Short mmCIF file of C-alpha atoms in Angstrom, two decimals:
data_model
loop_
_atom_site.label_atom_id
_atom_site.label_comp_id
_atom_site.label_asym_id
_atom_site.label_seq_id
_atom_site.Cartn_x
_atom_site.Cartn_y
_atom_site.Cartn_z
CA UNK A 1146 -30.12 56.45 -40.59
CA UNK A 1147 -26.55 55.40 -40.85
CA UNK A 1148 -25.67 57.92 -37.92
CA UNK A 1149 -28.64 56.43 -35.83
CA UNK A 1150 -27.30 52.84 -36.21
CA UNK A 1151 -23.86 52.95 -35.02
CA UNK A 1152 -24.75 53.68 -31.35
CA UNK A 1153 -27.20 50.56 -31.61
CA UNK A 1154 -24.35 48.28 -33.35
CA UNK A 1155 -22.00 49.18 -30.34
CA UNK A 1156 -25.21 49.03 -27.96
CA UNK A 1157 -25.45 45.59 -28.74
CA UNK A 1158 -21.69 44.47 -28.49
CA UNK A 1159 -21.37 46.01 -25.23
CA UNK A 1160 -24.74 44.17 -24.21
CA UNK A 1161 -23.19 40.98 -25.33
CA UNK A 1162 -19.41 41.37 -23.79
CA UNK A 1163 -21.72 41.75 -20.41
CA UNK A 1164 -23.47 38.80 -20.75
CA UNK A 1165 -20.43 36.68 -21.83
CA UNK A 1166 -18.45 37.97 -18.92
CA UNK A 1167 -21.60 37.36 -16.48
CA UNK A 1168 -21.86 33.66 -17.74
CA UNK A 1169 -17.72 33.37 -17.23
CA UNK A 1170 -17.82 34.97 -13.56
CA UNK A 1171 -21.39 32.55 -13.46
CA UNK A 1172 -19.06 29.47 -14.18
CA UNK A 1173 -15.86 30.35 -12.33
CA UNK A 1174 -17.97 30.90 -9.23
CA UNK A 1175 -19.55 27.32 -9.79
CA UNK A 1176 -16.00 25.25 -10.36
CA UNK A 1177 -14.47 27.28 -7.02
CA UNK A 1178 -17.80 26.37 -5.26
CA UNK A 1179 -17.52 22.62 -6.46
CA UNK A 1180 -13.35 22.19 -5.69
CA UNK A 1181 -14.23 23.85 -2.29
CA UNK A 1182 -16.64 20.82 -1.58
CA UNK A 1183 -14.84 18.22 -3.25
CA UNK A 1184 -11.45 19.79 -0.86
CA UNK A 1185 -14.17 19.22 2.58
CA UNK A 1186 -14.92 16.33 1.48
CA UNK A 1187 -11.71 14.72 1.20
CA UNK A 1188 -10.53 16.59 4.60
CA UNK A 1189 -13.68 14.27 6.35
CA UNK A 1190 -12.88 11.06 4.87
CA UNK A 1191 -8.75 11.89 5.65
CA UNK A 1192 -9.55 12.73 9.27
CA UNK A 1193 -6.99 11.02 10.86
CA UNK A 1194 -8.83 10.35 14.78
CA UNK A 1195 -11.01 7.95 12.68
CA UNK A 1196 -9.93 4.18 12.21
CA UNK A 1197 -11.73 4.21 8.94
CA UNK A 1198 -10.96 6.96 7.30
CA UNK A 1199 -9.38 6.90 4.08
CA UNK A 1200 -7.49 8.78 1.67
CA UNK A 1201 -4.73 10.21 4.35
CA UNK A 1202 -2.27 12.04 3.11
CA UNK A 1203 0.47 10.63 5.22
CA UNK A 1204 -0.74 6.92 3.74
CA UNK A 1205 -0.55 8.84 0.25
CA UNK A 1206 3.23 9.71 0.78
CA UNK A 1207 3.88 6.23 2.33
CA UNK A 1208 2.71 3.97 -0.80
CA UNK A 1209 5.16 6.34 -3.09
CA UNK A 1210 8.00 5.47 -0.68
CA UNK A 1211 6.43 1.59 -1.00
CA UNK A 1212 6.76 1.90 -4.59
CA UNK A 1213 10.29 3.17 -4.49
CA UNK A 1214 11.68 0.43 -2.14
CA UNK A 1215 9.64 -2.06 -3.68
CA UNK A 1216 11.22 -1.33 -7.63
CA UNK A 1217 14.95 -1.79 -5.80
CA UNK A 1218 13.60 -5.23 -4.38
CA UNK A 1219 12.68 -6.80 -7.56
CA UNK A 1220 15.97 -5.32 -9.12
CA UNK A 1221 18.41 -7.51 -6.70
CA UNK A 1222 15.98 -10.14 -7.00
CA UNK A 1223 15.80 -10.23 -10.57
CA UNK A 1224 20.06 -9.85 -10.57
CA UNK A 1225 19.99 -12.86 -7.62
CA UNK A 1226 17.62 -14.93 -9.86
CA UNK A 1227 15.70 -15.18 -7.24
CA UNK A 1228 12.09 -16.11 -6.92
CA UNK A 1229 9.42 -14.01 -5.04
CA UNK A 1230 6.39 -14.70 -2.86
CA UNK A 1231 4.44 -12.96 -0.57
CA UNK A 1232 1.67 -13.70 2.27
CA UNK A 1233 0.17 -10.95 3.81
CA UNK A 1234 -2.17 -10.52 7.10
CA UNK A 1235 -1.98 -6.93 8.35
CA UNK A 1236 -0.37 -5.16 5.07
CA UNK A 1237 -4.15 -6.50 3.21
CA UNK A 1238 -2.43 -6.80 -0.02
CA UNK A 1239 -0.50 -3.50 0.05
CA UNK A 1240 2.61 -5.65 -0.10
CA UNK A 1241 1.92 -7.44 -3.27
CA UNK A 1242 0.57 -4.36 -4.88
CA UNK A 1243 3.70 -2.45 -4.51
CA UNK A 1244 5.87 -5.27 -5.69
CA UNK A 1245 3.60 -6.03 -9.02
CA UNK A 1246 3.56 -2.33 -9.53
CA UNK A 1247 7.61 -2.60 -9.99
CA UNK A 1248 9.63 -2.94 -13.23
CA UNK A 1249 10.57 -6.08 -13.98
CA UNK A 1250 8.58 -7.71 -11.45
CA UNK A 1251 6.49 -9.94 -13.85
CA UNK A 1252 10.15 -12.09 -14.02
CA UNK A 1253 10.47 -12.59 -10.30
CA UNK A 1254 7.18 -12.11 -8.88
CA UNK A 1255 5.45 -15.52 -8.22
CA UNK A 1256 2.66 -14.14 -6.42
CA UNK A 1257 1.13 -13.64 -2.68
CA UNK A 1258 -1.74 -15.09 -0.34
CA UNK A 1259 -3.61 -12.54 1.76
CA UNK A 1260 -4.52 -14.77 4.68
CA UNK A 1261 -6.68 -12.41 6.99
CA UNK A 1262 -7.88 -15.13 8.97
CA UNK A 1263 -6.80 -17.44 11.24
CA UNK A 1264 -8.04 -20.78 9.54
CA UNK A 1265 -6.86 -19.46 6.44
CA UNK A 1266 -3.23 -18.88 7.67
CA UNK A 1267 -3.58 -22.95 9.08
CA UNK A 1268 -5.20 -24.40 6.03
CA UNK A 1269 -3.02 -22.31 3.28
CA UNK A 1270 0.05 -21.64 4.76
CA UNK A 1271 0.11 -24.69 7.02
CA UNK A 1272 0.50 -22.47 10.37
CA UNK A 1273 0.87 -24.78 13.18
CA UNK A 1274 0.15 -22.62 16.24
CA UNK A 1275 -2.31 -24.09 17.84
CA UNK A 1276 -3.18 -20.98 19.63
CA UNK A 1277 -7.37 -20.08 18.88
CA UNK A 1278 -7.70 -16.00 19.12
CA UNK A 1279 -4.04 -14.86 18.77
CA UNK A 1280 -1.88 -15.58 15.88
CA UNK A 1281 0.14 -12.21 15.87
CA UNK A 1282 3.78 -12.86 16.81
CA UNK A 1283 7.12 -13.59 15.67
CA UNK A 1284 6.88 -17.51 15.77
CA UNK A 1285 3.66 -17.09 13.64
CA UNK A 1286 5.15 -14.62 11.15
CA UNK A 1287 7.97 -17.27 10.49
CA UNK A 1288 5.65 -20.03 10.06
CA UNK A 1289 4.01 -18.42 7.48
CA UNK A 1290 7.54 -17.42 5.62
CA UNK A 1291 8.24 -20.77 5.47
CA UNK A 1292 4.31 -22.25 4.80
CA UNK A 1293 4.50 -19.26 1.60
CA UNK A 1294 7.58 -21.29 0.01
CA UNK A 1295 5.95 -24.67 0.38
CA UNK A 1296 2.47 -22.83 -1.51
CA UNK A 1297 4.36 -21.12 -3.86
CA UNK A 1298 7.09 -24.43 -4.95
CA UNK A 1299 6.21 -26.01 -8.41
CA UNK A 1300 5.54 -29.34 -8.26
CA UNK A 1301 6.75 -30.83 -11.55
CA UNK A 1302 3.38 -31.64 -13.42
CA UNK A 1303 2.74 -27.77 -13.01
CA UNK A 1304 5.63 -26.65 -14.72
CA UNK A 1305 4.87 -25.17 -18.00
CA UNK A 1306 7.31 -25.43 -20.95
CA UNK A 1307 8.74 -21.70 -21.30
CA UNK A 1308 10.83 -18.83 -20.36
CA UNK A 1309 8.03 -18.12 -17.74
CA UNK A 1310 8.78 -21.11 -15.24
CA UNK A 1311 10.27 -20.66 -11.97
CA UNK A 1312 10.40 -24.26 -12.20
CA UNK A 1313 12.95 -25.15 -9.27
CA UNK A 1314 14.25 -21.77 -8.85
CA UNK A 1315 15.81 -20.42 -5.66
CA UNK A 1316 12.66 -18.62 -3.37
CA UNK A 1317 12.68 -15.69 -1.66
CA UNK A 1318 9.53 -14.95 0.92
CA UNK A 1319 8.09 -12.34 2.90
CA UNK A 1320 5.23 -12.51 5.58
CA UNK A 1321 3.17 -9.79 7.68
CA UNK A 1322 0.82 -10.44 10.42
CA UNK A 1323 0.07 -7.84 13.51
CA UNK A 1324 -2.60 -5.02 14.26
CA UNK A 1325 -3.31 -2.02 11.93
CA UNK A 1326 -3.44 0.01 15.05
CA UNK A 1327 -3.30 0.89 18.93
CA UNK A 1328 -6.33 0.10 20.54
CA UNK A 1329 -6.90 1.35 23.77
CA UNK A 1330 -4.61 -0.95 26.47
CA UNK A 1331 -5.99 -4.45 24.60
CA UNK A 1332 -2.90 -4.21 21.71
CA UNK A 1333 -0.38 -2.11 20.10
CA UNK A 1334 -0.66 -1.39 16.53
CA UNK A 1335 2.65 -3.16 14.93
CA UNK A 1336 3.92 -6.04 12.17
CA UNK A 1337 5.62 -8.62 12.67
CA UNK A 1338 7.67 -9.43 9.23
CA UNK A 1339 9.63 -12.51 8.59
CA UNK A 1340 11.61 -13.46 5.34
CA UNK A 1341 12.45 -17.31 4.32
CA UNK A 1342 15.98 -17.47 2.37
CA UNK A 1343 16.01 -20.24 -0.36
CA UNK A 1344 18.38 -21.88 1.52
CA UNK A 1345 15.69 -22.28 4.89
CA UNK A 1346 16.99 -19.34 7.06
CA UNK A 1347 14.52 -17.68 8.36
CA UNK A 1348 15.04 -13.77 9.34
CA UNK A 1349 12.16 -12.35 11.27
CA UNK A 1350 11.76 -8.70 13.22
CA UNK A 1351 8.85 -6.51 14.92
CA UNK A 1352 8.16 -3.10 14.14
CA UNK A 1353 5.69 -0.83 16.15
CA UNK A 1354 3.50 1.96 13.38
CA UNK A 1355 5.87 4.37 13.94
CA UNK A 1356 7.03 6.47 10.62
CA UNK A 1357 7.81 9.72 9.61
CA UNK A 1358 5.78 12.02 7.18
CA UNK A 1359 7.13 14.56 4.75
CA UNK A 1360 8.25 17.22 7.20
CA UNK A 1361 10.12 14.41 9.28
CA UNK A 1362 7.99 14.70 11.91
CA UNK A 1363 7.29 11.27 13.90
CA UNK A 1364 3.77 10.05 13.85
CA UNK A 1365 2.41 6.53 15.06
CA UNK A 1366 -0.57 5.18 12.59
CA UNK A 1367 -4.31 6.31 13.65
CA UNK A 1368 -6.21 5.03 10.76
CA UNK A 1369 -6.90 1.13 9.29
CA UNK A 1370 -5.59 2.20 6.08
CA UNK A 1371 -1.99 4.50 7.75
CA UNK A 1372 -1.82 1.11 9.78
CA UNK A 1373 -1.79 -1.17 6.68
CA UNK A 1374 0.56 1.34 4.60
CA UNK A 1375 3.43 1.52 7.77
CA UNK A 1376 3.47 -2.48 8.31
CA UNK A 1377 4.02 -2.39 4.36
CA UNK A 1378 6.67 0.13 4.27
CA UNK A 1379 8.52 -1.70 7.00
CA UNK A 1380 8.05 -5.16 5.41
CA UNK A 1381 9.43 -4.11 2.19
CA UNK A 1382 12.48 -1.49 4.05
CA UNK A 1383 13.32 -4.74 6.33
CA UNK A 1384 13.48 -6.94 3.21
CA UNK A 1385 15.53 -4.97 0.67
CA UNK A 1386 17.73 -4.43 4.08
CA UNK A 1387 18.42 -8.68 4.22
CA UNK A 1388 18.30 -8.76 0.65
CA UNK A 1389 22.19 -6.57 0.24
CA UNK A 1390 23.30 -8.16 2.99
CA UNK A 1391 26.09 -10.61 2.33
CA UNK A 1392 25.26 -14.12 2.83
#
């Protein structure tokens, strides 16, 4: 009986090692099946020929270099004792979330209007071009620089009693307006960025969505959400440029 068993015993093992190993190769197959579509998936939605499309790699490698430029920003700031604020048209917010993202930024950063619209940039920003359809150019990119620092100034009922008042502190803005992208012959996809000293100067420049990606190869922005990043990038590159120059 004894002699009869063992073959059964090791029978069974062997019975159960294939089982375990079909339910491992089962699973494996599943997860490499599931990354696969998860990987398509994300290749459709990055497709770069589409103006929505999201989650682009080149955007991706753009917001780090954001980040970067953005952390050395609130640095001089913060060693200037300067104040910050931001309003935004083309960069959507991108601006201000790099800059609150920062170290340090809570003691410099007042905050920043995204002003998509044209009545918005008027009634918030006091905008005075008087211009109905177009509001993308220098002129209006400088207006709102110096219509953020009038939004932003504490009036002296507002000031609160602590170490987190930038009650009459010297303010430093930056404003975006342009196109997220090239459309056809009807516009070219650029920002226009202009920064407000706290002494009134105003410092404004254009820059078309031109940028380079990882392998330093020169692309222009196809996508709403490229378009968005590049203006960003060169808002915050143009400002941290001013910013350690000598005035």
């Amino acid at each position: 009986m004894q002699e009869n068993s063992q073959p059964f015993f090791v029978g069974e093992i062997m019975k159960k090692i294939t089982q375990g190993l079909f339910i491992f190769f089962a699973i494996a197959f599943c997860l490499v099946l599931y990354n696969y579509t998860e990987l398509a998936k994300v290749q459709i939605l990055s497709n770069r020929t589409k103006y929505e499309s999201t989650y682009s790699i080149e955007a991706a490698h753009l917001r780090i270099r954001c980040h970067n430029i953005a952390a050395k920003i609130i640095a001089l700031l913060k060693e200037k004792g300067w104040i910050l604020a931001c309003s935004e048209s083309v960069t959507g917010g991108n601006l201000s979330a790099s800059l609150s993202l920062a170290p340090g930024a809570s003691a410099v950063f007042a905050g920043s209007g995204v002003c998509y619209k044209i009545e918005a940039k008027k009634q918030l920003l006091q905008v005075p071009d008087e211009k109905e359809e177009d509001l993308y150019d220098l002129q209006t990119a400088q207006d709102m620089a110096k219509g953020t620092q009038k939004l932003y100034t504490i009036q002296p009922q507002y000031k609160v009693q602590s170490n987190e008042t930038y009650f009459e502190k010297p303010m430093f803005t930056i404003a975006t307006t342009g196109r997220a992208v090239t459309w056809q012959d009807h516009w070219e996809g650029g920002v226009y960025v202009a920064l407000t000293f706290p002494d009134g100067t105003t410092h404004s420049q254009y820059f078309k969505h031109i940028f380079f990606d990882k392998q330093g190869r020169q692309l222009e922005a196809q996508t709403k959400e490229e378009g968005m990043i590049v203006a960003t990038f060169h808002a915050l590159q143009y400002a941290y440029n001013a910013l350690r120059q000598p005035k």
